[in-house]
Short mmCIF file of C-alpha atoms in Angstrom, two decimals:
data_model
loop_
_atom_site.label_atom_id
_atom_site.label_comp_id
_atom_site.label_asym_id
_atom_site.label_seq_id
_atom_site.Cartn_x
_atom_site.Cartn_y
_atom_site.Cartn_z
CA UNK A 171 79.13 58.33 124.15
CA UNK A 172 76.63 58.86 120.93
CA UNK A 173 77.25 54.72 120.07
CA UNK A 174 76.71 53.89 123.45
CA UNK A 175 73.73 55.53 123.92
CA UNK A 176 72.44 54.85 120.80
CA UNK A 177 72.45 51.24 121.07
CA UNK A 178 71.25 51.80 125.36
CA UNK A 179 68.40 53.25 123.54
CA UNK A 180 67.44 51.01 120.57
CA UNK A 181 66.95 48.29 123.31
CA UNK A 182 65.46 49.97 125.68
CA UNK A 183 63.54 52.88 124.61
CA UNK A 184 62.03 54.49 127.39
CA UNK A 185 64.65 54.19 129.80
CA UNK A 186 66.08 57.26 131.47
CA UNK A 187 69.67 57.45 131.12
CA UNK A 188 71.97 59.51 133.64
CA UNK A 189 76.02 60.18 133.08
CA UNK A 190 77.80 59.95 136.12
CA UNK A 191 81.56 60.55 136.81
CA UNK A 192 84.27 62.37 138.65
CA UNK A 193 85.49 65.75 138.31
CA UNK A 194 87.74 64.81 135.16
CA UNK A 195 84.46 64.27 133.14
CA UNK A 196 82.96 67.75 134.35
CA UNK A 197 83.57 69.18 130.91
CA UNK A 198 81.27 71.88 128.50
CA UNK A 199 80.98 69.40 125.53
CA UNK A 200 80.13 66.32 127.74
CA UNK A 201 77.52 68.23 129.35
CA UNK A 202 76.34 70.47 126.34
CA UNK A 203 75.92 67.12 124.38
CA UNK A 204 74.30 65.45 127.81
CA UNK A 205 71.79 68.60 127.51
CA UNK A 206 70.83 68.26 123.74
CA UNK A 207 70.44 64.69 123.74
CA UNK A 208 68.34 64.22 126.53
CA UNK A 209 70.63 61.98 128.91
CA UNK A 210 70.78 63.43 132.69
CA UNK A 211 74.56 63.75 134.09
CA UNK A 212 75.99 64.02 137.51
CA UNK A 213 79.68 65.39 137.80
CA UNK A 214 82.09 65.46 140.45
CA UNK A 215 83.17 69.83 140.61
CA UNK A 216 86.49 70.15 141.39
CA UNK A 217 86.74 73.55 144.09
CA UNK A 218 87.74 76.53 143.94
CA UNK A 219 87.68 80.53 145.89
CA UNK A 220 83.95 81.38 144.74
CA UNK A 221 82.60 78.07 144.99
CA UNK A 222 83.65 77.60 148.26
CA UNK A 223 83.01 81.23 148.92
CA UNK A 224 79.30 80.08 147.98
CA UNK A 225 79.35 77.50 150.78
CA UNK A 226 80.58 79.54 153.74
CA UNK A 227 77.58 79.81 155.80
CA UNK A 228 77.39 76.23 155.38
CA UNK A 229 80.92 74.98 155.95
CA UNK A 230 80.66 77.75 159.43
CA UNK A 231 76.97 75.58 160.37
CA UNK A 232 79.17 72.32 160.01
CA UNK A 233 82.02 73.24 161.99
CA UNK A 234 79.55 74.88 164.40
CA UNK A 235 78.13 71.43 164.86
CA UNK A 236 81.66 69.87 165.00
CA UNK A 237 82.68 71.56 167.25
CA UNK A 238 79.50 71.22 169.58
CA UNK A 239 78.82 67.50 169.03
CA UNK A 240 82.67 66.18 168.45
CA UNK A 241 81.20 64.05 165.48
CA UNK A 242 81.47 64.67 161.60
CA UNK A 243 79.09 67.45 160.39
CA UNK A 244 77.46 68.23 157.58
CA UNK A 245 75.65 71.12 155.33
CA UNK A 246 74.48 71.23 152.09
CA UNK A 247 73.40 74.04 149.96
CA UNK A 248 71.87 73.76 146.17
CA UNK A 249 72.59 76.61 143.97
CA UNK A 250 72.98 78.05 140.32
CA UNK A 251 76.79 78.55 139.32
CA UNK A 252 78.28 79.24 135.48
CA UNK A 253 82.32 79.22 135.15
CA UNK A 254 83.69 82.47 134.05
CA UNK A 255 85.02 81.41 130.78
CA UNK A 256 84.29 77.73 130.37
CA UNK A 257 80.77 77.46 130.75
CA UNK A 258 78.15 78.52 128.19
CA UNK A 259 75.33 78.67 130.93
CA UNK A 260 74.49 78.43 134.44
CA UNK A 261 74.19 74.86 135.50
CA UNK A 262 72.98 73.50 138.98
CA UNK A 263 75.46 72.97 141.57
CA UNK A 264 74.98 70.78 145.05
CA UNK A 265 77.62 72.17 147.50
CA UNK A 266 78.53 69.83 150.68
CA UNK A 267 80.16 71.22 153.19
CA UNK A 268 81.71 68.91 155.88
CA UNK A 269 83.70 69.57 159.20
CA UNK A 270 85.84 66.79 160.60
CA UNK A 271 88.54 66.11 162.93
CA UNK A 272 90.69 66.61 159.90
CA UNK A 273 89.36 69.94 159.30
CA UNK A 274 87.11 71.26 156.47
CA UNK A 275 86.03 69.35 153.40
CA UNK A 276 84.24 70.92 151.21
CA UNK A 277 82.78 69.12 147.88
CA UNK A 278 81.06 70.06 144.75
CA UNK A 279 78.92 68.63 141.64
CA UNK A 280 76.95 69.62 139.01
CA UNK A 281 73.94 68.13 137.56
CA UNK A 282 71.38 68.30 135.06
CA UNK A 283 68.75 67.08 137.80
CA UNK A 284 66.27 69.32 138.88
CA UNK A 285 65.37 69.83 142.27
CA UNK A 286 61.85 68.39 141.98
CA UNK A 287 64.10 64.85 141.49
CA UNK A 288 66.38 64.99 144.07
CA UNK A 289 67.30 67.29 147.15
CA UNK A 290 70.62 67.95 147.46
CA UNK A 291 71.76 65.90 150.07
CA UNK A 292 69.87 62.94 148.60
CA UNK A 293 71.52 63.70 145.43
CA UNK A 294 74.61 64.29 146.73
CA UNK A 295 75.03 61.12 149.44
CA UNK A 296 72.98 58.41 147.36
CA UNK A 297 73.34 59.45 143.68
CA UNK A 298 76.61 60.82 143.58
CA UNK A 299 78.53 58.85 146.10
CA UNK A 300 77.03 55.85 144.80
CA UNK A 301 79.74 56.22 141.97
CA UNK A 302 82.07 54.33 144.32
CA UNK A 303 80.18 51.01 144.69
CA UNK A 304 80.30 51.08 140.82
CA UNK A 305 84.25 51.52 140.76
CA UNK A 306 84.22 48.45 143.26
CA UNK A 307 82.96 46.33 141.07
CA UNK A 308 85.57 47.38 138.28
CA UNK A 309 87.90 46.54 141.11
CA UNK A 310 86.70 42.94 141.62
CA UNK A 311 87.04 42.31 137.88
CA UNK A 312 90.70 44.14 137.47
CA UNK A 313 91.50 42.13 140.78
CA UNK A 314 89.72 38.89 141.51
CA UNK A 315 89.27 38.23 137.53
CA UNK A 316 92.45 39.41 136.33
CA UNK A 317 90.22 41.88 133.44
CA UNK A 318 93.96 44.12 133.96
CA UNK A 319 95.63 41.29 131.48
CA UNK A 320 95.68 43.53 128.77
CA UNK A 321 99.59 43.33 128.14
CA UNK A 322 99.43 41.74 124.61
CA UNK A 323 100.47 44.28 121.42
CA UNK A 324 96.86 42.68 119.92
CA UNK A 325 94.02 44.24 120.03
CA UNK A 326 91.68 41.32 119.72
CA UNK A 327 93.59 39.07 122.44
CA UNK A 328 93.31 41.94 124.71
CA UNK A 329 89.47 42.32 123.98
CA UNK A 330 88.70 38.25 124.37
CA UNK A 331 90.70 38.47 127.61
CA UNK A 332 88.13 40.82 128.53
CA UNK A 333 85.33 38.62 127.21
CA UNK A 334 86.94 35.95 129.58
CA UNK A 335 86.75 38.30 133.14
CA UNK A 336 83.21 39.27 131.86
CA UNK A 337 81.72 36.19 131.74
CA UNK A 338 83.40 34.90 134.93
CA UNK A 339 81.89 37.71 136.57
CA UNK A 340 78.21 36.84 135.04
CA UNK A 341 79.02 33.03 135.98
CA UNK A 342 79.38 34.24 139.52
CA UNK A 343 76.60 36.87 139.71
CA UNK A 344 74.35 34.11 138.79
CA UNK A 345 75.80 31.95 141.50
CA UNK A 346 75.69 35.14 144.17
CA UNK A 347 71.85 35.26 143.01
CA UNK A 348 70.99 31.61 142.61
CA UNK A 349 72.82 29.52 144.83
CA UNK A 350 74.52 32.35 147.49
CA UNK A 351 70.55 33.61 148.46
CA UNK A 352 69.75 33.89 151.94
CA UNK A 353 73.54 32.61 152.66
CA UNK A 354 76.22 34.55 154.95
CA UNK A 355 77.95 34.98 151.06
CA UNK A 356 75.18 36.71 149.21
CA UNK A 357 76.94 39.41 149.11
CA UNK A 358 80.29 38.51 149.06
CA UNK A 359 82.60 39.96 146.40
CA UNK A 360 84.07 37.69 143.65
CA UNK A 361 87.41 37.31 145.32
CA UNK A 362 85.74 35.68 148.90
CA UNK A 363 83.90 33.31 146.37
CA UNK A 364 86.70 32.24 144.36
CA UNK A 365 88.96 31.49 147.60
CA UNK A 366 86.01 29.97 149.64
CA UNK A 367 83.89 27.40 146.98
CA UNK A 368 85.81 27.44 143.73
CA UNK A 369 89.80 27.21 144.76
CA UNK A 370 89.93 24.57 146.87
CA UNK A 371 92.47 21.54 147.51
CA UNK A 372 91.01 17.97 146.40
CA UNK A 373 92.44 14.40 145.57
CA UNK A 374 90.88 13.35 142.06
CA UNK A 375 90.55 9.28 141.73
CA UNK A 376 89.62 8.04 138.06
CA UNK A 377 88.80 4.39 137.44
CA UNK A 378 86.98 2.36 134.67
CA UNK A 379 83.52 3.51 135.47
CA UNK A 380 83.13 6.81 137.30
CA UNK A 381 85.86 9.97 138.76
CA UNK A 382 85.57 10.58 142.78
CA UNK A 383 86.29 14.22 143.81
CA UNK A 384 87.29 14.17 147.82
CA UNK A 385 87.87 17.39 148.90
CA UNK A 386 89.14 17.94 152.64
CA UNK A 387 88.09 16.95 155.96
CA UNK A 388 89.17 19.90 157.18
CA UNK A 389 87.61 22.17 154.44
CA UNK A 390 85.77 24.86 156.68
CA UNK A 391 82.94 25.98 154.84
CA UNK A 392 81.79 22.13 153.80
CA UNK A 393 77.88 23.09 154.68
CA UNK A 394 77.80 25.94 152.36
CA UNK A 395 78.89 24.13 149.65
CA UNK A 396 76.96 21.29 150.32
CA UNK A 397 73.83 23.92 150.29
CA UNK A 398 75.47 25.76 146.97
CA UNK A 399 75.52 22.63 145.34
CA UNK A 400 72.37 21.25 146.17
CA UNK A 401 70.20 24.79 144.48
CA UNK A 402 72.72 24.00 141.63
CA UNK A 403 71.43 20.77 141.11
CA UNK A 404 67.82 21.65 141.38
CA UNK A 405 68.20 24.27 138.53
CA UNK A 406 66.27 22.89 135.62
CA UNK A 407 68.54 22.85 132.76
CA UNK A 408 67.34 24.66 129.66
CA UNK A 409 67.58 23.28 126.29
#
């Protein structure tokens, strides 16, 4: 964490710099070090009797409201909490409790965030949960550009493998942001790009002068690669 910040911060100076992660990262030296070296963290809190004792009047308002409406409910309530033993202070804590058909489901997390930032539910639903559209984009590159290849016994193949999936994904980001714009695809994840523009069936004809590409008649999304490849070819090209 020190390198990483370190070098976050030699580049970018001024820029705020918040520590985000589940439960398993909820730890006193993370967030003792978080505290003295001015980064901001937000941890999952795994449960327990008096944290969820803390929340009862708000996990009884959400099944109140369950139970009136028939639709999911929620409550939130932002309060000070310190472990018994593994804590060396009392740290904020953003309690969510939620009723649904399932039954209760209560959540936790703990932040360095003040109040004056972020309300809890605001913290909670968009800062928090937000986590998850981070670990989908470690999906597409585990996934859709094989970055899980690490089964070599060397260290450096297993890092240029790496290198590989990273750059594919920046080769397609800038094709999402240059090309995709505007386009039913400008959002699409790096799997729907790769099966609907990049792997796709073609007869390749070389002679003396010149190679012909014809790709299929039948190819279903021929307009939006006509359009893809037209921005493509407008980019001017940088020495």
């Amino acid at each position: 964490m020190t390198r990483i910040v370190t070098q976050i911060r030699q580049r970018w100076p001024k820029v705020r710099i918040l520590v985000r992660g589940d439960s398993g990262f909820c730890r006193e030296d993370l967030m003792v070090w978080c505290e003295q070296n001015r980064v901001d963290y937000l941890f999952g809190l795994a449960k327990n009797s008096r944290l969820c004792e803390a929340l009862k009047l708000e996990r009884a308002l959400a099944k109140l409201i369950h139970d009136l409406k028939d639709l999911p409910a929620r409550a939130f309530r932002d309060f000070r909490y310190q472990t018994r033993q593994t804590w060396s202070r009392e740290r904020r804590v953003v309690g969510k409790a939620e009723s649904l058909d399932q039954g209760d489901n209560p959540r936790f997390v703990v932040t360095s965030l003040t109040r004056r930032q972020y309300r809890a539910q605001y913290l909670y639903e968009q800062r928090y949960c937000a986590r998850g559209e981070m670990e989908n984009r470690i999906k597409e590159q585990q996934r859709d550009l094989f970055a899980d290849r690490t089964s070599t016994h060397h260290l450096y193949a297993n890092q240029l493998r790496l290198y590989f999936a990273s750059f594919a994904y920046v080769l397609l980001q800038a094709l999402r942001r240059l090309a995709l714009r505007g386009t039913e695809m400008a959002h699409a994840q790096a799997g729907t790009i790769r099966q609907r523009l990049l792997k796709l069936g073609a007869r390749i004809t070389l002679s003396v002068r010149r190679i012909r590409v014809a790709l299929s008649d039948s190819y279903p999304w021929q307009a939006l690669f006509q359009q893809v490849l037209l921005r493509l070819q407008a980019l001017p090209l940088r020495e």
